[in-house]
Structure formats: structure tokens, C-alpha cells
mmCIF file of C-alpha atoms in Angstrom:
data_model
loop_
_atom_site.group_PDB
_atom_site.id
_atom_site.type_symbol
_atom_site.label_atom_id
_atom_site.label_comp_id
_atom_site.label_asym_id
_atom_site.label_seq_id
_atom_site.Cartn_x
_atom_site.Cartn_y
_atom_site.Cartn_z
ATOM 1 C CA MET A 21 46.676 28.587 -25.718
ATOM 2 C CA LEU A 22 43.321 28.148 -24.872
ATOM 3 C CA VAL A 23 41.427 26.405 -27.671
ATOM 4 C CA ARG A 24 38.586 24.525 -26.226
ATOM 5 C CA GLY A 25 38.132 20.959 -26.588
ATOM 6 C CA VAL A 26 36.970 17.539 -26.147
ATOM 7 C CA PRO A 27 38.808 14.134 -25.044
ATOM 8 C CA VAL A 28 38.307 11.895 -27.672
ATOM 9 C CA ARG A 29 39.660 8.320 -27.124
ATOM 10 C CA ALA A 30 42.473 6.632 -29.556
ATOM 11 C CA ASP A 31 39.282 3.224 -29.758
ATOM 12 C CA SER A 32 37.126 5.755 -30.609
ATOM 13 C CA VAL A 33 38.568 6.973 -33.480
ATOM 14 C CA ALA A 34 38.134 5.491 -37.317
ATOM 15 C CA LEU A 35 41.159 4.399 -38.389
ATOM 16 C CA HIS A 36 42.238 3.312 -42.298
ATOM 17 C CA ASP A 37 44.301 1.361 -44.042
ATOM 18 C CA TYR A 38 46.545 3.384 -44.943
ATOM 19 C CA GLY A 39 48.735 1.918 -48.084
ATOM 20 C CA VAL A 40 49.163 2.604 -52.347
ATOM 21 C CA SER A 41 46.191 4.062 -53.258
ATOM 22 C CA GLU A 42 44.954 2.836 -56.047
ATOM 23 C CA GLN A 43 44.963 6.058 -58.021
ATOM 24 C CA ASN A 44 48.290 5.651 -58.755
ATOM 25 C CA GLY A 45 49.659 6.057 -55.916
ATOM 26 C CA ASP A 46 48.219 9.381 -55.481
ATOM 27 C CA ILE A 47 48.698 10.424 -51.928
ATOM 28 C CA ARG A 48 45.489 12.569 -51.880
ATOM 29 C CA PRO A 49 43.286 9.558 -50.647
ATOM 30 C CA ILE A 50 45.228 8.522 -47.999
ATOM 31 C CA LEU A 51 45.695 12.106 -46.644
ATOM 32 C CA ALA A 52 41.810 12.579 -46.641
ATOM 33 C CA ASP A 53 41.165 9.751 -45.052
ATOM 34 C CA ALA A 54 43.566 11.021 -42.402
ATOM 35 C CA THR A 55 42.209 14.570 -42.402
ATOM 36 C CA THR A 56 38.736 13.011 -42.027
ATOM 37 C CA THR A 57 40.057 10.790 -38.707
ATOM 38 C CA LEU A 58 41.546 13.764 -37.322
ATOM 39 C CA ALA A 59 38.518 16.164 -38.053
ATOM 40 C CA ARG A 60 36.138 14.089 -35.980
ATOM 41 C CA ALA A 61 37.875 13.827 -33.235
ATOM 42 C CA GLY A 62 37.983 17.331 -32.643
ATOM 43 C CA VAL A 63 41.891 18.387 -33.763
ATOM 44 C CA ALA A 64 41.314 22.111 -34.789
ATOM 45 C CA THR A 65 43.580 22.093 -38.054
ATOM 46 C CA PRO A 66 43.457 17.794 -38.836
ATOM 47 C CA ARG A 67 44.305 18.987 -42.927
ATOM 48 C CA VAL A 68 47.630 20.843 -42.151
ATOM 49 C CA ASP A 69 48.269 18.983 -39.023
ATOM 50 C CA ALA A 70 48.108 14.950 -42.108
ATOM 51 C CA GLU A 71 49.736 16.211 -44.088
ATOM 52 C CA LEU A 72 52.995 17.367 -41.187
ATOM 53 C CA LEU A 73 52.630 14.455 -40.073
ATOM 54 C CA ALA A 74 53.130 12.089 -43.631
ATOM 55 C CA ALA A 75 55.701 14.888 -44.413
ATOM 56 C CA HIS A 76 57.794 13.906 -41.290
ATOM 57 C CA LEU A 77 57.162 10.477 -41.370
ATOM 58 C CA LEU A 78 58.742 10.890 -44.740
ATOM 59 C CA GLY A 79 61.073 13.779 -44.419
ATOM 60 C CA VAL A 80 60.531 15.860 -46.864
ATOM 61 C CA SER A 81 58.564 19.137 -46.772
ATOM 62 C CA ARG A 82 55.116 20.066 -46.608
ATOM 63 C CA GLY A 83 55.183 20.500 -49.452
ATOM 64 C CA ALA A 84 56.675 18.428 -51.561
ATOM 65 C CA LEU A 85 54.054 15.387 -50.488
ATOM 66 C CA VAL A 86 52.395 15.903 -53.995
ATOM 67 C CA LEU A 87 55.394 14.279 -55.100
ATOM 68 C CA ALA A 88 55.165 11.828 -53.587
ATOM 69 C CA GLY A 89 54.406 8.053 -53.704
ATOM 70 C CA PRO A 90 52.416 5.382 -51.913
ATOM 71 C CA LEU A 91 52.902 4.309 -48.753
ATOM 72 C CA ASN A 92 54.985 1.000 -48.232
ATOM 73 C CA ALA A 93 53.396 -1.379 -45.710
ATOM 74 C CA GLU A 94 55.204 -0.332 -43.481
ATOM 75 C CA GLN A 95 55.366 3.170 -43.316
ATOM 76 C CA ALA A 96 51.026 2.931 -43.894
ATOM 77 C CA GLY A 97 52.245 0.850 -40.524
ATOM 78 C CA ARG A 98 53.529 3.892 -38.769
ATOM 79 C CA TYR A 99 52.060 6.669 -39.748
ATOM 80 C CA ARG A 100 48.035 5.022 -39.018
ATOM 81 C CA ARG A 101 49.901 4.989 -35.429
ATOM 82 C CA LEU A 102 51.267 8.939 -35.722
ATOM 83 C CA VAL A 103 46.757 9.360 -36.685
ATOM 84 C CA ALA A 104 45.805 8.147 -34.213
ATOM 85 C CA ASP A 105 48.592 9.164 -31.661
ATOM 86 C CA ARG A 106 46.950 12.273 -32.762
ATOM 87 C CA ALA A 107 43.802 11.862 -33.178
ATOM 88 C CA ALA A 108 44.005 11.132 -29.247
ATOM 89 C CA ARG A 109 45.764 14.207 -28.870
ATOM 90 C CA THR A 110 49.166 13.740 -28.224
ATOM 91 C CA PRO A 111 50.605 17.132 -29.815
ATOM 92 C CA LEU A 112 51.933 17.064 -32.379
ATOM 93 C CA GLN A 113 54.962 18.284 -32.124
ATOM 94 C CA HIS A 114 55.670 15.337 -29.722
ATOM 95 C CA LEU A 115 54.984 13.690 -32.185
ATOM 96 C CA VAL A 116 57.092 14.691 -34.859
ATOM 97 C CA GLY A 117 59.808 16.096 -32.414
ATOM 98 C CA THR A 118 60.436 19.970 -32.407
ATOM 99 C CA ALA A 119 57.933 22.336 -32.838
ATOM 100 C CA PRO A 120 58.613 25.942 -35.696
ATOM 101 C CA PHE A 121 59.159 29.084 -33.383
ATOM 102 C CA ARG A 122 60.189 32.326 -35.700
ATOM 103 C CA ARG A 123 63.494 31.044 -38.063
ATOM 104 C CA LEU A 124 64.290 28.015 -35.300
ATOM 105 C CA GLU A 125 62.667 24.272 -34.722
ATOM 106 C CA LEU A 126 62.942 23.866 -31.648
ATOM 107 C CA ALA A 127 63.204 20.180 -30.172
ATOM 108 C CA VAL A 128 59.782 19.473 -27.200
ATOM 109 C CA GLY A 129 58.504 16.452 -25.789
ATOM 110 C CA PRO A 130 57.028 15.425 -22.658
ATOM 111 C CA GLY A 131 57.988 17.839 -20.026
ATOM 112 C CA VAL A 132 58.142 21.121 -21.571
ATOM 113 C CA PHE A 133 55.601 23.991 -22.696
ATOM 114 C CA ILE A 134 55.268 23.322 -26.858
ATOM 115 C CA PRO A 135 55.761 27.252 -27.562
ATOM 116 C CA ARG A 136 53.332 29.327 -29.419
ATOM 117 C CA PRO A 137 53.009 31.288 -32.529
ATOM 118 C CA GLU A 138 51.469 34.765 -30.101
ATOM 119 C CA THR A 139 55.028 34.281 -28.915
ATOM 120 C CA GLU A 140 56.327 35.356 -31.432
ATOM 121 C CA LEU A 141 54.892 38.989 -31.067
ATOM 122 C CA LEU A 142 56.681 39.389 -27.595
ATOM 123 C CA VAL A 143 59.792 38.637 -28.764
ATOM 124 C CA ASP A 144 59.347 40.792 -32.110
ATOM 125 C CA TRP A 145 58.638 44.721 -29.771
ATOM 126 C CA GLY A 146 61.805 42.726 -27.856
ATOM 127 C CA LEU A 147 63.877 43.158 -30.185
ATOM 128 C CA ALA A 148 62.371 46.491 -32.366
ATOM 129 C CA GLY A 149 63.978 47.721 -29.318
ATOM 130 C CA LEU A 150 67.353 46.564 -28.738
ATOM 131 C CA ARG A 151 70.251 48.998 -29.138
ATOM 132 C CA GLY A 152 73.903 48.684 -29.426
ATOM 133 C CA ASP A 153 76.175 46.071 -30.398
ATOM 134 C CA ARG A 154 76.278 44.033 -26.493
ATOM 135 C CA PRO A 155 73.214 44.138 -25.077
ATOM 136 C CA VAL A 156 71.625 41.621 -21.963
ATOM 137 C CA VAL A 157 68.423 40.947 -22.273
ATOM 138 C CA VAL A 158 67.014 38.476 -19.774
ATOM 139 C CA ASP A 159 64.545 34.506 -20.869
ATOM 140 C CA LEU A 160 62.992 33.926 -17.439
ATOM 141 C CA CYS A 161 60.722 31.316 -17.621
ATOM 142 C CA SER A 162 62.543 29.954 -20.258
ATOM 143 C CA GLY A 163 61.278 26.692 -21.051
ATOM 144 C CA SER A 164 62.884 25.553 -24.481
ATOM 145 C CA GLY A 165 64.684 28.114 -24.948
ATOM 146 C CA ALA A 166 62.189 29.770 -28.221
ATOM 147 C CA VAL A 167 62.752 32.680 -26.441
ATOM 148 C CA ALA A 168 66.274 32.963 -25.425
ATOM 149 C CA LEU A 169 66.970 31.774 -28.348
ATOM 150 C CA ALA A 170 65.235 34.042 -31.328
ATOM 151 C CA VAL A 171 67.093 36.942 -29.265
ATOM 152 C CA ALA A 172 69.998 34.744 -29.944
ATOM 153 C CA ASP A 173 69.533 34.923 -32.898
ATOM 154 C CA GLU A 174 68.070 37.917 -34.726
ATOM 155 C CA TYR A 175 70.967 40.442 -32.304
ATOM 156 C CA PRO A 176 74.046 38.026 -32.952
ATOM 157 C CA GLY A 177 75.650 40.690 -30.693
ATOM 158 C CA ALA A 178 73.038 40.076 -27.998
ATOM 159 C CA ARG A 179 74.126 38.602 -24.008
ATOM 160 C CA VAL A 180 71.642 36.386 -23.750
ATOM 161 C CA HIS A 181 70.772 35.468 -20.139
ATOM 162 C CA ALA A 182 67.667 31.967 -19.727
ATOM 163 C CA VAL A 183 65.981 30.698 -16.747
ATOM 164 C CA GLU A 184 64.340 28.041 -16.112
ATOM 165 C CA VAL A 185 63.141 26.398 -12.795
ATOM 166 C CA ASP A 186 61.697 23.453 -14.206
ATOM 167 C CA ALA A 187 64.445 19.726 -14.656
ATOM 168 C CA ALA A 188 62.829 18.544 -16.929
ATOM 169 C CA ALA A 189 62.309 21.950 -18.881
ATOM 170 C CA LEU A 190 65.971 22.481 -18.247
ATOM 171 C CA THR A 191 66.483 19.583 -20.216
ATOM 172 C CA TRP A 192 64.711 20.572 -23.019
ATOM 173 C CA LEU A 193 66.086 24.001 -23.182
ATOM 174 C CA ARG A 194 69.735 22.968 -22.667
ATOM 175 C CA ARG A 195 69.296 20.492 -25.548
ATOM 176 C CA ASN A 196 67.861 23.920 -27.363
ATOM 177 C CA VAL A 197 71.322 25.308 -26.931
ATOM 178 C CA GLN A 198 73.488 23.291 -27.201
ATOM 179 C CA ARG A 199 71.500 22.722 -31.467
ATOM 180 C CA TYR A 200 72.114 26.236 -31.946
ATOM 181 C CA ARG A 201 75.027 27.067 -30.117
ATOM 182 C CA ARG A 202 77.196 27.451 -33.525
ATOM 183 C CA GLY A 203 74.281 29.522 -35.537
ATOM 184 C CA ALA A 204 72.496 31.891 -32.477
ATOM 185 C CA GLY A 205 74.453 34.289 -30.920
ATOM 186 C CA SER A 206 75.052 33.742 -26.756
ATOM 187 C CA VAL A 207 72.664 32.360 -24.522
ATOM 188 C CA THR A 208 73.447 30.932 -20.430
ATOM 189 C CA VAL A 209 71.925 28.633 -19.018
ATOM 190 C CA LEU A 210 69.976 29.850 -15.580
ATOM 191 C CA ALA A 211 68.325 26.831 -12.972
ATOM 192 C CA GLY A 212 66.230 28.710 -10.597
ATOM 193 C CA ASP A 213 63.245 31.031 -9.267
ATOM 194 C CA ALA A 214 62.634 33.376 -12.601
ATOM 195 C CA THR A 215 60.917 35.345 -9.552
ATOM 196 C CA SER A 216 64.066 35.367 -6.780
ATOM 197 C CA PRO A 217 66.483 36.824 -6.656
ATOM 198 C CA ALA A 218 69.806 34.005 -6.719
ATOM 199 C CA PRO A 219 69.763 33.350 -10.093
ATOM 200 C CA LEU A 220 70.947 37.080 -12.082
ATOM 201 C CA ALA A 221 72.129 38.935 -8.858
ATOM 202 C CA GLN A 222 75.331 39.569 -10.654
ATOM 203 C CA LEU A 223 73.095 41.937 -13.334
ATOM 204 C CA ASN A 224 70.670 43.842 -11.352
ATOM 205 C CA GLY A 225 70.583 47.052 -12.283
ATOM 206 C CA MET A 226 72.364 46.091 -15.757
ATOM 207 C CA VAL A 227 69.614 44.253 -18.125
ATOM 208 C CA ASP A 228 67.640 46.025 -21.267
ATOM 209 C CA LEU A 229 65.645 43.084 -22.148
ATOM 210 C CA VAL A 230 63.401 41.347 -19.795
ATOM 211 C CA LEU A 231 61.170 39.283 -21.842
ATOM 212 C CA CYS A 232 58.599 36.279 -19.689
ATOM 213 C CA ASN A 233 56.557 34.498 -21.486
ATOM 214 C CA PRO A 234 54.882 32.575 -17.449
ATOM 215 C CA PRO A 235 52.484 30.322 -16.819
ATOM 216 C CA TYR A 236 48.906 32.043 -15.490
ATOM 217 C CA VAL A 237 46.175 30.117 -17.452
ATOM 218 C CA PRO A 238 44.168 30.436 -13.674
ATOM 219 C CA SER A 239 43.038 27.278 -12.447
ATOM 220 C CA GLY A 240 40.493 25.439 -13.261
ATOM 221 C CA THR A 241 39.818 26.948 -16.152
ATOM 222 C CA PRO A 242 38.926 24.864 -18.541
ATOM 223 C CA VAL A 243 41.716 23.751 -22.029
ATOM 224 C CA ASP A 244 43.045 22.358 -24.968
ATOM 225 C CA PRO A 245 43.011 17.942 -24.211
ATOM 226 C CA GLU A 246 46.739 18.899 -25.359
ATOM 227 C CA VAL A 247 48.183 20.656 -22.423
ATOM 228 C CA ALA A 248 45.931 19.242 -20.109
ATOM 229 C CA ASP A 249 47.016 16.049 -20.606
ATOM 230 C CA HIS A 250 50.864 17.616 -22.340
ATOM 231 C CA ASP A 251 52.118 20.323 -21.225
ATOM 232 C CA PRO A 252 53.034 20.769 -17.301
ATOM 233 C CA PRO A 253 50.333 21.785 -15.736
ATOM 234 C CA GLY A 254 53.459 24.280 -13.555
ATOM 235 C CA ALA A 255 54.659 25.799 -16.939
ATOM 236 C CA VAL A 256 50.530 26.855 -17.683
ATOM 237 C CA PHE A 257 48.397 27.608 -14.270
ATOM 238 C CA GLY A 258 49.488 30.325 -12.361
ATOM 239 C CA GLY A 259 47.131 29.898 -9.050
ATOM 240 C CA PRO A 260 43.804 30.628 -8.512
ATOM 241 C CA ASP A 261 43.831 34.729 -10.708
ATOM 242 C CA GLY A 262 46.194 33.299 -13.085
ATOM 243 C CA LEU A 263 48.718 36.077 -11.445
ATOM 244 C CA ALA A 264 51.002 34.419 -9.305
ATOM 245 C CA VAL A 265 54.556 34.244 -10.996
ATOM 246 C CA ILE A 266 52.954 37.312 -13.020
ATOM 247 C CA ARG A 267 53.504 39.694 -9.807
ATOM 248 C CA GLY A 268 56.706 38.393 -8.677
ATOM 249 C CA ILE A 269 57.861 39.243 -12.323
ATOM 250 C CA VAL A 270 56.854 42.673 -12.032
ATOM 251 C CA ALA A 271 58.449 42.728 -8.730
ATOM 252 C CA ARG A 272 62.041 41.345 -9.271
ATOM 253 C CA SER A 273 62.514 42.209 -12.795
ATOM 254 C CA VAL A 274 62.984 46.387 -10.857
ATOM 255 C CA ARG A 275 65.460 45.052 -9.697
ATOM 256 C CA LEU A 276 67.345 43.925 -12.953
ATOM 257 C CA LEU A 277 66.657 46.320 -15.183
ATOM 258 C CA ARG A 278 68.540 49.905 -16.121
ATOM 259 C CA PRO A 279 67.040 53.241 -16.341
ATOM 260 C CA GLY A 280 65.277 53.006 -19.786
ATOM 261 C CA GLY A 281 65.554 49.672 -19.839
ATOM 262 C CA ARG A 282 62.507 47.513 -21.100
ATOM 263 C CA LEU A 283 60.059 44.627 -20.114
ATOM 264 C CA GLY A 284 57.440 42.531 -21.863
ATOM 265 C CA ILE A 285 55.297 39.777 -20.005
ATOM 266 C CA GLU A 286 53.290 37.541 -22.507
ATOM 267 C CA HIS A 287 49.189 37.181 -19.956
ATOM 268 C CA ASP A 288 46.237 35.475 -20.344
ATOM 269 C CA ASP A 289 42.968 37.182 -21.671
ATOM 270 C CA SER A 290 41.306 38.144 -19.189
ATOM 271 C CA HIS A 291 44.964 40.571 -17.517
ATOM 272 C CA ALA A 292 44.525 43.093 -19.233
ATOM 273 C CA GLY A 293 43.828 45.697 -17.837
ATOM 274 C CA VAL A 294 45.314 44.117 -14.318
ATOM 275 C CA LEU A 295 49.243 44.027 -15.802
ATOM 276 C CA SER A 296 49.014 47.192 -16.332
ATOM 277 C CA ASP A 297 47.750 48.259 -12.729
ATOM 278 C CA LEU A 298 50.351 46.171 -11.576
ATOM 279 C CA LEU A 299 52.890 47.172 -13.129
ATOM 280 C CA ARG A 300 52.371 50.865 -12.476
ATOM 281 C CA GLU A 301 51.931 50.455 -8.939
ATOM 282 C CA ALA A 302 54.891 48.863 -8.690
ATOM 283 C CA GLY A 303 55.992 52.525 -8.751
ATOM 284 C CA ALA A 304 59.107 51.983 -11.251
ATOM 285 C CA TYR A 305 56.815 51.628 -14.548
ATOM 286 C CA ALA A 306 56.882 53.875 -17.581
ATOM 287 C CA GLU A 307 54.559 53.206 -20.328
ATOM 288 C CA VAL A 308 52.646 50.928 -19.919
ATOM 289 C CA THR A 309 51.553 49.391 -23.042
ATOM 290 C CA GLY A 310 48.568 46.618 -23.018
ATOM 291 C CA HIS A 311 49.148 44.795 -26.479
ATOM 292 C CA ARG A 312 46.754 42.651 -28.844
ATOM 293 C CA ASP A 313 47.484 39.785 -31.038
ATOM 294 C CA LEU A 314 46.626 38.602 -34.466
ATOM 295 C CA ALA A 315 42.777 37.156 -33.371
ATOM 296 C CA GLY A 316 42.771 40.521 -31.263
ATOM 297 C CA ARG A 317 42.483 39.384 -27.634
ATOM 298 C CA PRO A 318 44.807 41.198 -25.363
ATOM 299 C CA ARG A 319 47.842 39.166 -25.251
ATOM 300 C CA PHE A 320 51.676 41.791 -23.612
ATOM 301 C CA ALA A 321 51.914 44.418 -21.910
ATOM 302 C CA THR A 322 55.222 46.871 -21.496
ATOM 303 C CA ALA A 323 57.006 48.984 -19.441
ATOM 304 C CA VAL A 324 60.322 50.683 -19.629
ATOM 305 C CA ARG A 325 62.131 50.808 -16.097
ATOM 306 C CA ARG A 326 61.984 54.687 -14.576
ATOM 307 C CA ASP A 327 65.349 56.183 -13.615
ATOM 308 C CA ILE A 328 63.547 56.028 -9.160
ATOM 309 C CA PRO A 329 66.417 56.865 -6.560
ATOM 310 C CA THR A 330 68.415 54.818 -4.440
ATOM 311 C CA GLY A 331 66.615 54.981 -1.818
ATOM 312 C CA ARG A 332 63.033 53.702 -3.141
ATOM 313 C CA LEU A 333 65.171 50.760 -4.470
ATOM 314 C CA ALA A 334 65.557 49.756 -0.872
ATOM 315 C CA HIS A 335 61.775 49.378 -0.430
ATOM 316 C CA LEU A 336 61.174 47.090 -2.669
ATOM 317 C CA PRO A 337 61.887 43.000 -2.740
ATOM 318 C CA PRO A 338 65.710 42.380 -3.174
#
């Protein structure tokens, strides 16, 4: 999430007249020009993005581009605009309309946080510990529904509840749940604050697994233009220390989880020790563990709900 970058004006990027190649319709020079344009604009993966935009335009897989013929005039104009928009740092996922997440292709666009590959590791951990025919799973701060739908897709018996407070994100969440209503398992969408007792009060003490990818970037942290200009700020920034929502999630999950139920929360690189301390200080969690992403950065923390006396629950937030 925290890839830094420099905004680039769309009118400062050299654009080429993509069209019929002089090399027997070979699309490779067209992609090379687009790659150069995107690289100059500071895009992190210019060749990949150039190919994915072309594949989207032509309605083929990225691998099938080697068989593609030349672009006609109409296609060339559309491709030129797509490359210009990407060079201006419009997210690739907004331009193609979807974001891959595990086995799913999720609809995304303005108003919803784009799911990131590192969150797939949180889902890996969650799925690995599920048992039984009908486990109860809660996805807090659900956004596009990536976590909820991935669990439902890969553990079809799970009863998954997705909680989201933002109206725009809820629109995308419901669209994705509707899209996968037959292929994935059961997902119930709930509108509400993930830290409030209201949305899931009926599940207190019954939940087997809580997963959460909350807003956790400390306010004022430099982020890429794709994040700063297109991801909803409320889904990215978590207050001065990045923990404003996380504190509420830690407390709320004590009530939701059954004894032995598990909690996994994604966090900022700087939160590894702090979040582990928050979990231990809550007095209701055991087996507090930090996990790293594929780049070796601290990325999420997990814990198991202890069996604590009912009297102690009375002193915890509802």
C-alpha cells in the first residue's frame, strides 16, 4: 500500500500514435512505446500495465497478446487514452474495472479501496484454521468484499458476514456479492461501523474467525498518487498513529469471538510491536503472533480468544 511516487501531469507525458506497426502488424512496438510512456510517468510496473491495458482493450488474456494483430484506428485512439490516464496515475484497476484477488475478479472503481495482494496472506492464515461444516466468519471494514468473498469462495460452508460503513464502498461490496452469489458461499452484507456493537450484536460469542483490513496508514504519510487521489481516505488513513480504527477492532472482537476463536488484523509496517501490545493488553487474547508479507515487512497480527470469566466481560466495551 505504501509505495511512494511522484504525481505526473497528463499533459507532460509523451504519447505516441499507436496503430498499425510497420513490422507486419506486430503489437510489440506498440507495447514498447506504451511501456516507455508509463515508465517516464513513474508507474511501478510499466510493461505489465501496458500489456494489461492492451489485453483489456482487445478482450483477450495478457498471454494472448502475442497473437494479436495491429490496432485499428478506433482501438488505437482508445488505447492512447487508456495509456494517458494510467500515466496520469489513474489506478490500473479503475481503467479495466476489476481487481484480481485470489481466485476472484472483483469489480472496483471510484469510492472503494482497491484490494492488495498482501491481504491474500491474511486470508491464507484465516482459511488454514477453519474447521467444521458451518464456521462463522466476520470481515470487518470489508470494502469491496475481497476478504469475505475469498473466504466464502474457498470454504463454501462458511457463514460470512461483511461489515462496511461507507455508502460508496457498500455499493461495490453488494455488487460483488451479487456477482458471486452462486459461485461463492454465503455472504451477508451489513451496513455499519465495524467498531460498533450494533451491526453484529446477535453474533456475540459465536464467531470462529474475525478478519480485518482496516484503515491503518498514519495520517500525513506520503503515498502514491493512485492512493492519494483515488483510494477513499477513510479506507486508507487511520488517524495520527494509524491505530484509531484498529483499537476499536481489537476491543470489539473480544465480544464477537467465541473462546478459541481467532482474530487477524492487517497493519502498517510501523505497527508490529504496537499492535501485539494492544492485543496482549486487552487481556482476552493468547497466541499473539506477528506475520510478514512476501517482501519481509510486518503486515498482520493474529491472536486467539481466551476463555475468560463472564464477569470480566462486563468490564469490556460492548
